[in-house]
């Protein structure tokens, strides 16, 4: 497992290096956004990975509440932490792009607001776990927050369809791709790189959870 | 905001945050692996796995 994890880490690093080259130098500038479009090659993958992360949180939380196995809780906790990191990055890169293209760091747009709510909900998820006096109770409560919070993900995705927003609609929908092939390639390479990085981080984070749980268990056994 | 500043800012933020996160994760992993209870053999066997 350790060799697989190391290999995955090296692969992710190589993919990120290629992605960075393609995003900053190999891909063409956009007709309207010019070179600011290059921020999209890091913004879109961070959002996609955050969606993936919260999907894992929701599924693992349901399984934890249903089966009660600690492994599902460890997976949900790890994915939630990573989801918060990547959502924070998505908000930051989106804000920088917004300042460059829209002329403002922030606007009360449906897509932006619902994404900020998602970030806060999962920060709450992490706080519930940290502040709970009873570890098991905290995990159960966090699982409920993790499941309810996931409702925001489809709302974010369809916010550009349901509401009148400044944020542009999706460029890739089933049967309709509004991107030039070199831009699509740059986006897909970076998406793959971020997915590999995410997988590496998730495996490492779950391993940390398992080691900490094993140590806590061993310490309890040692207590008279 | 110029293109160079915007790109440096966006990619810089992502790079710094991810590097700090990975380093923190590695440090925590190393700390947990090195913290072994000498009185408990079961703890050692679990952590060594």
PDB file of N, CA and C in Angstrom, chain B residues 40-49:
ATOM      1  N   UNK B  40       2.820  -1.278  25.541  1.00  0.00           N
ATOM      2  CA  UNK B  40       1.789  -2.078  24.862  1.00  0.00           C
ATOM      3  C   UNK B  40       2.310  -2.692  23.570  1.00  0.00           C
ATOM      4  N   UNK B  41       2.408  -4.006  23.544  1.00  0.00           N
ATOM      5  CA  UNK B  41       2.885  -4.684  22.333  1.00  0.00           C
ATOM      6  C   UNK B  41       1.834  -4.651  21.249  1.00  0.00           C
ATOM      7  N   UNK B  42       0.533  -4.649  21.664  1.00  0.00           N
ATOM      8  CA  UNK B  42      -0.540  -4.620  20.670  1.00  0.00           C
ATOM      9  C   UNK B  42      -0.526  -3.286  19.929  1.00  0.00           C
ATOM     10  N   UNK B  43      -0.194  -2.206  20.678  1.00  0.00           N
ATOM     11  CA  UNK B  43      -0.116  -0.886  20.046  1.00  0.00           C
ATOM     12  C   UNK B  43       0.978  -0.883  18.993  1.00  0.00           C
ATOM     13  N   UNK B  44       2.116  -1.509  19.351  1.00  0.00           N
ATOM     14  CA  UNK B  44       3.241  -1.550  18.400  1.00  0.00           C
ATOM     15  C   UNK B  44       2.854  -2.319  17.140  1.00  0.00           C
ATOM     16  N   UNK B  45       2.210  -3.453  17.355  1.00  0.00           N
ATOM     17  CA  UNK B  45       1.871  -4.282  16.184  1.00  0.00           C
ATOM     18  C   UNK B  45       0.871  -3.577  15.278  1.00  0.00           C
ATOM     19  N   UNK B  46      -0.071  -2.836  15.891  1.00  0.00           N
ATOM     20  CA  UNK B  46      -1.064  -2.118  15.098  1.00  0.00           C
ATOM     21  C   UNK B  46      -0.406  -0.997  14.307  1.00  0.00           C
ATOM     22  N   UNK B  47       0.477  -0.260  15.009  1.00  0.00           N
ATOM     23  CA  UNK B  47       1.111   0.897  14.364  1.00  0.00           C
ATOM     24  C   UNK B  47       2.145   0.486  13.327  1.00  0.00           C
ATOM     25  N   UNK B  48       2.733  -0.685  13.526  1.00  0.00           N
ATOM     26  CA  UNK B  48       3.762  -1.144  12.586  1.00  0.00           C
ATOM     27  C   UNK B  48       3.164  -1.617  11.269  1.00  0.00           C
ATOM     28  N   UNK B  49       1.882  -1.905  11.270  1.00  0.00           N
ATOM     29  CA  UNK B  49       1.269  -2.489  10.096  1.00  0.00           C
ATOM     30  C   UNK B  49       1.310  -1.550   8.901  1.00  0.00           C
TER      31      UNK B  49
END
